[in-house]
Amino acid sequence: MKLIGSLTSPYVRKARIVLAEKKIDYDFVLESPWAEGSAVVKFNPLGKVPVLVLDDDSTLFDSRVIVEYLDNMTPNNKLFPASGRERITVKRWEALADGICDAAATAFLEGKRAKKLQDPQWIERQRGKIALGLEALAGDVGEAPWCFGNSLSLADVAVGSALGYLSFRFADIDWPTQYPNLARLNAKLLARPSFADTVPHD
Ligand code: GSF
């Protein structure tokens, strides 16, 4: 099994953390979706990473599909509750964390365009989503030790990936000072090799 991805993507990181937590062997294939002539489109018509290539050469995307597949692959270290309302609650956490990443990635890409092409209102709109998203995450975490339940779940994986991406791309957003509970959760997650080994970098 191969995971195609970059070292910067929070969505790829989610998949890598799940693979590590579940102790599933795989080959990591570094591929930037932005590189000229990138091979990513051969595996995902949308040209986005992550893509999981299974041993029969079939492909899975996007990250939400991949992490659910991986969690079902092995019975150990389950990251999703089995079914029902609890499973949906964890997926809601993931939707919120991924949504923060979507807004952050959109704002980052807009900020990379030539100054005269940039739309400051568009960037502000995305920053508004990040700010309200963080407020919601912090409110939902409260003083609980984990995002959901009594152990690590996919909710923590998604939230940790989103927080790491914000620190990586938006150093001016001082979420650790603003939300000490998120900072505490993040520090606890980073004590795990699965998180520490996948901190985004160029
Ligand atoms: C998002 C993947 C994505 O946008 C998922 O897998 O969860 N909902 C999808 N990946 C970016 C890299 S990054 O911003 O994380 C990507 O591959 N972008 C290339 C493109 O052409 O949009």
mmCIF file of C-alpha atoms and ligand atoms in Angstrom:
data_model
loop_
_atom_site.group_PDB
_atom_site.id
_atom_site.type_symbol
_atom_site.label_atom_id
_atom_site.label_comp_id
_atom_site.label_asym_id
_atom_site.label_seq_id
_atom_site.Cartn_x
_atom_site.Cartn_y
_atom_site.Cartn_z
ATOM 1 C CA MET A 1 0.000 0.000 0.000
ATOM 2 C CA LYS A 2 1.228 3.475 -0.897
ATOM 3 C CA LEU A 3 0.281 6.890 0.416
ATOM 4 C CA ILE A 4 0.907 9.697 -2.023
ATOM 5 C CA GLY A 5 1.324 13.071 -0.396
ATOM 6 C CA SER A 6 3.334 16.087 0.617
ATOM 7 C CA LEU A 7 5.028 17.083 3.874
ATOM 8 C CA THR A 8 2.978 20.265 4.171
ATOM 9 C CA SER A 9 -0.589 19.060 3.771
ATOM 10 C CA PRO A 10 -2.710 18.745 6.928
ATOM 11 C CA TYR A 11 -4.930 16.231 5.117
ATOM 12 C CA VAL A 12 -1.958 14.020 4.288
ATOM 13 C CA ARG A 13 -0.818 14.370 7.876
ATOM 14 C CA LYS A 14 -4.152 13.047 9.122
ATOM 15 C CA ALA A 15 -3.675 9.905 7.055
ATOM 16 C CA ARG A 16 -0.058 9.481 8.193
ATOM 17 C CA ILE A 17 -1.022 9.823 11.847
ATOM 18 C CA VAL A 18 -3.736 7.199 11.441
ATOM 19 C CA LEU A 19 -1.319 4.820 9.673
ATOM 20 C CA ALA A 20 1.175 5.253 12.525
ATOM 21 C CA GLU A 21 -1.395 4.894 15.312
ATOM 22 C CA LYS A 22 -2.818 1.769 13.681
ATOM 23 C CA LYS A 23 0.704 0.422 12.997
ATOM 24 C CA ILE A 24 -0.065 -0.224 9.329
ATOM 25 C CA ASP A 25 2.916 -0.643 6.991
ATOM 26 C CA TYR A 26 2.978 1.510 3.861
ATOM 27 C CA ASP A 27 5.284 3.318 1.479
ATOM 28 C CA PHE A 28 5.153 7.089 1.627
ATOM 29 C CA VAL A 29 5.514 8.552 -1.866
ATOM 30 C CA LEU A 30 6.381 12.241 -1.780
ATOM 31 C CA GLU A 31 4.617 14.068 -4.557
ATOM 32 C CA SER A 32 3.639 17.713 -4.731
ATOM 33 C CA PRO A 33 0.290 18.339 -6.416
ATOM 34 C CA TRP A 34 1.581 21.784 -7.397
ATOM 35 C CA ALA A 35 4.744 20.650 -9.223
ATOM 36 C CA GLU A 36 4.832 21.052 -13.005
ATOM 37 C CA GLY A 37 3.794 17.693 -14.516
ATOM 38 C CA SER A 38 2.843 16.302 -11.086
ATOM 39 C CA ALA A 39 1.927 12.608 -11.153
ATOM 40 C CA VAL A 40 -0.911 13.121 -8.669
ATOM 41 C CA VAL A 41 -3.556 13.376 -11.434
ATOM 42 C CA LYS A 42 -2.701 9.840 -12.504
ATOM 43 C CA PHE A 43 -3.993 8.664 -9.129
ATOM 44 C CA ASN A 44 -6.666 11.257 -8.376
ATOM 45 C CA PRO A 45 -8.427 13.076 -11.215
ATOM 46 C CA LEU A 46 -8.866 16.022 -8.873
ATOM 47 C CA GLY A 47 -5.093 16.357 -8.584
ATOM 48 C CA LYS A 48 -5.175 16.498 -4.792
ATOM 49 C CA VAL A 49 -3.307 14.696 -2.057
ATOM 50 C CA PRO A 50 -3.553 12.474 -0.101
ATOM 51 C CA VAL A 51 -4.204 9.451 -2.286
ATOM 52 C CA LEU A 52 -4.010 5.906 -0.941
ATOM 53 C CA VAL A 53 -3.001 3.325 -3.553
ATOM 54 C CA LEU A 54 -4.041 -0.165 -2.502
ATOM 55 C CA ASP A 55 -2.160 -3.357 -3.354
ATOM 56 C CA ASP A 56 -4.555 -4.056 -6.256
ATOM 57 C CA ASP A 57 -3.685 -0.575 -7.608
ATOM 58 C CA SER A 58 -7.104 0.846 -6.843
ATOM 59 C CA THR A 59 -7.034 4.318 -5.339
ATOM 60 C CA LEU A 60 -8.773 6.043 -2.459
ATOM 61 C CA PHE A 61 -9.233 9.760 -1.822
ATOM 62 C CA ASP A 62 -9.914 12.120 -0.079
ATOM 63 C CA SER A 63 -8.457 12.062 3.426
ATOM 64 C CA ARG A 64 -11.832 11.425 5.076
ATOM 65 C CA VAL A 65 -12.396 8.329 2.943
ATOM 66 C CA ILE A 66 -8.813 7.183 3.517
ATOM 67 C CA VAL A 67 -8.866 7.466 7.316
ATOM 68 C CA GLU A 68 -12.187 5.647 7.573
ATOM 69 C CA TYR A 69 -10.858 2.861 5.341
ATOM 70 C CA LEU A 70 -7.672 2.578 7.412
ATOM 71 C CA ASP A 71 -9.556 2.476 10.687
ATOM 72 C CA ASN A 72 -11.688 -0.394 9.375
ATOM 73 C CA MET A 73 -8.639 -2.242 8.063
ATOM 74 C CA THR A 74 -7.453 -3.445 11.465
ATOM 75 C CA PRO A 75 -9.245 -4.070 14.758
ATOM 76 C CA ASN A 76 -6.502 -2.443 16.895
ATOM 77 C CA ASN A 77 -6.464 1.152 18.141
ATOM 78 C CA LYS A 78 -9.867 2.097 16.800
ATOM 79 C CA LEU A 79 -10.135 5.800 16.073
ATOM 80 C CA PHE A 80 -13.823 5.937 15.139
ATOM 81 C CA PRO A 81 -16.655 4.772 17.398
ATOM 82 C CA ALA A 82 -18.403 1.768 15.859
ATOM 83 C CA SER A 83 -21.639 3.406 14.769
ATOM 84 C CA GLY A 84 -24.523 5.685 15.458
ATOM 85 C CA ARG A 85 -24.512 9.152 16.933
ATOM 86 C CA GLU A 86 -21.012 8.802 18.407
ATOM 87 C CA ARG A 87 -19.475 8.046 15.030
ATOM 88 C CA ILE A 88 -21.242 11.042 13.502
ATOM 89 C CA THR A 89 -20.003 13.237 16.359
ATOM 90 C CA VAL A 90 -16.380 12.300 15.624
ATOM 91 C CA LYS A 91 -16.957 12.983 11.925
ATOM 92 C CA ARG A 92 -18.371 16.384 12.829
ATOM 93 C CA TRP A 93 -15.140 17.188 14.689
ATOM 94 C CA GLU A 94 -13.253 16.152 11.592
ATOM 95 C CA ALA A 95 -15.461 18.347 9.393
ATOM 96 C CA LEU A 96 -14.783 21.358 11.604
ATOM 97 C CA ALA A 97 -11.026 20.756 11.739
ATOM 98 C CA ASP A 98 -10.816 20.073 7.986
ATOM 99 C CA GLY A 99 -12.945 23.157 7.350
ATOM 100 C CA ILE A 100 -10.407 25.271 9.224
ATOM 101 C CA CYS A 101 -7.692 23.747 7.022
ATOM 102 C CA ASP A 102 -9.759 24.472 3.886
ATOM 103 C CA ALA A 103 -10.062 28.143 4.886
ATOM 104 C CA ALA A 104 -6.389 28.361 5.861
ATOM 105 C CA ALA A 105 -5.184 26.727 2.638
ATOM 106 C CA THR A 106 -7.441 29.013 0.577
ATOM 107 C CA ALA A 107 -6.148 32.125 2.354
ATOM 108 C CA PHE A 108 -2.558 30.930 2.043
ATOM 109 C CA LEU A 109 -2.892 30.333 -1.703
ATOM 110 C CA GLU A 110 -4.564 33.697 -2.252
ATOM 111 C CA GLY A 111 -1.723 35.331 -0.317
ATOM 112 C CA LYS A 112 0.793 33.703 -2.648
ATOM 113 C CA ARG A 113 -0.690 35.359 -5.746
ATOM 114 C CA ALA A 114 0.884 38.537 -7.075
ATOM 115 C CA LYS A 115 -0.071 41.408 -4.780
ATOM 116 C CA LYS A 116 -2.150 43.169 -7.407
ATOM 117 C CA LEU A 117 -4.201 40.013 -8.057
ATOM 118 C CA GLN A 118 -4.965 39.320 -4.411
ATOM 119 C CA ASP A 119 -8.418 39.956 -3.003
ATOM 120 C CA PRO A 120 -8.007 41.126 0.632
ATOM 121 C CA GLN A 121 -11.722 40.636 1.311
ATOM 122 C CA TRP A 122 -11.491 37.015 0.223
ATOM 123 C CA ILE A 123 -8.539 36.492 2.564
ATOM 124 C CA GLU A 124 -10.434 38.204 5.403
ATOM 125 C CA ARG A 125 -13.449 35.970 4.761
ATOM 126 C CA GLN A 126 -11.240 32.884 5.131
ATOM 127 C CA ARG A 127 -9.556 34.304 8.231
ATOM 128 C CA GLY A 128 -13.022 34.827 9.719
ATOM 129 C CA LYS A 129 -13.761 31.133 9.238
ATOM 130 C CA ILE A 130 -10.457 30.230 10.905
ATOM 131 C CA ALA A 131 -11.186 32.521 13.878
ATOM 132 C CA LEU A 132 -14.731 31.227 14.430
ATOM 133 C CA GLY A 133 -13.600 27.665 13.802
ATOM 134 C CA LEU A 134 -10.924 27.950 16.490
ATOM 135 C CA GLU A 135 -13.416 29.478 18.913
ATOM 136 C CA ALA A 136 -15.788 26.568 18.291
ATOM 137 C CA LEU A 137 -13.009 23.981 18.727
ATOM 138 C CA ALA A 138 -11.871 25.558 21.990
ATOM 139 C CA GLY A 139 -15.451 25.724 23.275
ATOM 140 C CA ASP A 140 -16.119 22.117 22.346
ATOM 141 C CA VAL A 141 -12.875 20.819 23.890
ATOM 142 C CA GLY A 142 -13.451 22.724 27.129
ATOM 143 C CA GLU A 143 -11.476 21.084 29.932
ATOM 144 C CA ALA A 144 -11.871 17.574 28.521
ATOM 145 C CA PRO A 145 -8.701 15.478 28.101
ATOM 146 C CA TRP A 146 -9.648 14.476 24.546
ATOM 147 C CA CYS A 147 -11.927 15.904 21.859
ATOM 148 C CA PHE A 148 -14.199 12.897 22.138
ATOM 149 C CA GLY A 149 -14.482 10.143 24.729
ATOM 150 C CA ASN A 150 -11.708 8.845 26.958
ATOM 151 C CA SER A 151 -8.945 8.176 24.479
ATOM 152 C CA LEU A 152 -7.401 9.350 21.221
ATOM 153 C CA SER A 153 -9.902 9.444 18.363
ATOM 154 C CA LEU A 154 -9.981 10.680 14.811
ATOM 155 C CA ALA A 155 -11.344 13.939 16.251
ATOM 156 C CA ASP A 156 -7.973 14.569 17.965
ATOM 157 C CA VAL A 157 -6.078 13.527 14.829
ATOM 158 C CA ALA A 158 -8.010 16.055 12.723
ATOM 159 C CA VAL A 159 -7.813 18.843 15.318
ATOM 160 C CA GLY A 160 -4.073 18.297 15.890
ATOM 161 C CA SER A 161 -3.459 18.399 12.135
ATOM 162 C CA ALA A 162 -5.440 21.633 11.779
ATOM 163 C CA LEU A 163 -3.631 23.315 14.679
ATOM 164 C CA GLY A 164 -0.255 22.236 13.300
ATOM 165 C CA TYR A 165 -1.135 23.625 9.879
ATOM 166 C CA LEU A 166 -2.141 26.988 11.362
ATOM 167 C CA SER A 167 1.152 27.245 13.257
ATOM 168 C CA PHE A 168 3.006 26.342 10.067
ATOM 169 C CA ARG A 169 1.288 28.764 7.685
ATOM 170 C CA PHE A 170 -0.108 31.512 9.932
ATOM 171 C CA ALA A 171 2.373 32.332 12.677
ATOM 172 C CA ASP A 172 0.435 35.582 13.288
ATOM 173 C CA ILE A 173 -2.616 33.644 14.511
ATOM 174 C CA ASP A 174 -1.660 33.127 18.149
ATOM 175 C CA TRP A 175 -4.155 30.394 18.932
ATOM 176 C CA PRO A 176 -1.993 28.845 21.746
ATOM 177 C CA THR A 177 -2.213 32.062 23.790
ATOM 178 C CA GLN A 178 -5.833 32.687 22.926
ATOM 179 C CA TYR A 179 -6.934 29.137 23.695
ATOM 180 C CA PRO A 180 -4.727 27.500 26.356
ATOM 181 C CA ASN A 181 -6.935 24.407 26.345
ATOM 182 C CA LEU A 182 -6.140 23.828 22.654
ATOM 183 C CA ALA A 183 -2.450 24.413 23.425
ATOM 184 C CA ARG A 184 -2.604 21.772 26.180
ATOM 185 C CA LEU A 185 -4.295 19.278 23.888
ATOM 186 C CA ASN A 186 -1.800 20.003 21.129
ATOM 187 C CA ALA A 187 1.177 19.510 23.471
ATOM 188 C CA LYS A 188 -0.252 16.177 24.596
ATOM 189 C CA LEU A 189 -0.751 15.061 20.995
ATOM 190 C CA LEU A 190 2.785 16.106 20.057
ATOM 191 C CA ALA A 191 4.144 13.779 22.732
ATOM 192 C CA ARG A 192 3.026 10.908 20.477
ATOM 193 C CA PRO A 193 5.493 9.884 17.751
ATOM 194 C CA SER A 194 2.624 9.778 15.206
ATOM 195 C CA PHE A 195 2.138 13.533 15.616
ATOM 196 C CA ALA A 196 5.744 14.525 16.356
ATOM 197 C CA ASP A 197 7.070 12.721 13.265
ATOM 198 C CA THR A 198 4.607 14.433 10.931
ATOM 199 C CA VAL A 199 4.876 18.104 11.912
ATOM 200 C CA PRO A 200 4.507 20.022 8.623
ATOM 201 C CA HIS A 201 7.617 21.486 7.040
ATOM 202 C CA ASP A 202 8.775 22.668 3.619
HETATM 203 C C1 GSF B 1 -8.506 18.165 0.506
HETATM 204 C C2 GSF B 1 -7.200 17.776 -0.155
HETATM 205 C C3 GSF B 1 -6.415 19.002 -0.610
HETATM 206 O O1 GSF B 1 -6.956 20.086 -0.828
HETATM 207 C C4 GSF B 1 -8.928 15.926 1.584
HETATM 208 O O2 GSF B 1 -8.119 15.084 1.152
HETATM 209 O O3 GSF B 1 -9.346 15.890 2.744
HETATM 210 N N1 GSF B 1 -10.732 17.463 1.143
HETATM 211 C C5 GSF B 1 -9.456 16.993 0.628
HETATM 212 N N2 GSF B 1 -5.093 18.823 -0.763
HETATM 213 C C6 GSF B 1 -4.270 19.894 -1.265
HETATM 214 C C7 GSF B 1 -2.942 19.903 -0.583
HETATM 215 S S1 GSF B 1 -3.011 20.800 0.846
HETATM 216 O O4 GSF B 1 -3.499 22.069 0.644
HETATM 217 O O5 GSF B 1 -3.274 20.097 1.886
HETATM 218 C C8 GSF B 1 -4.006 19.647 -2.729
HETATM 219 O O6 GSF B 1 -3.624 18.556 -3.095
HETATM 220 N N3 GSF B 1 -4.170 20.677 -3.545
HETATM 221 C C9 GSF B 1 -3.881 20.637 -4.939
HETATM 222 C C10 GSF B 1 -4.932 21.274 -5.781
HETATM 223 O O7 GSF B 1 -4.738 21.315 -7.004
HETATM 224 O O8 GSF B 1 -5.949 21.747 -5.232
#
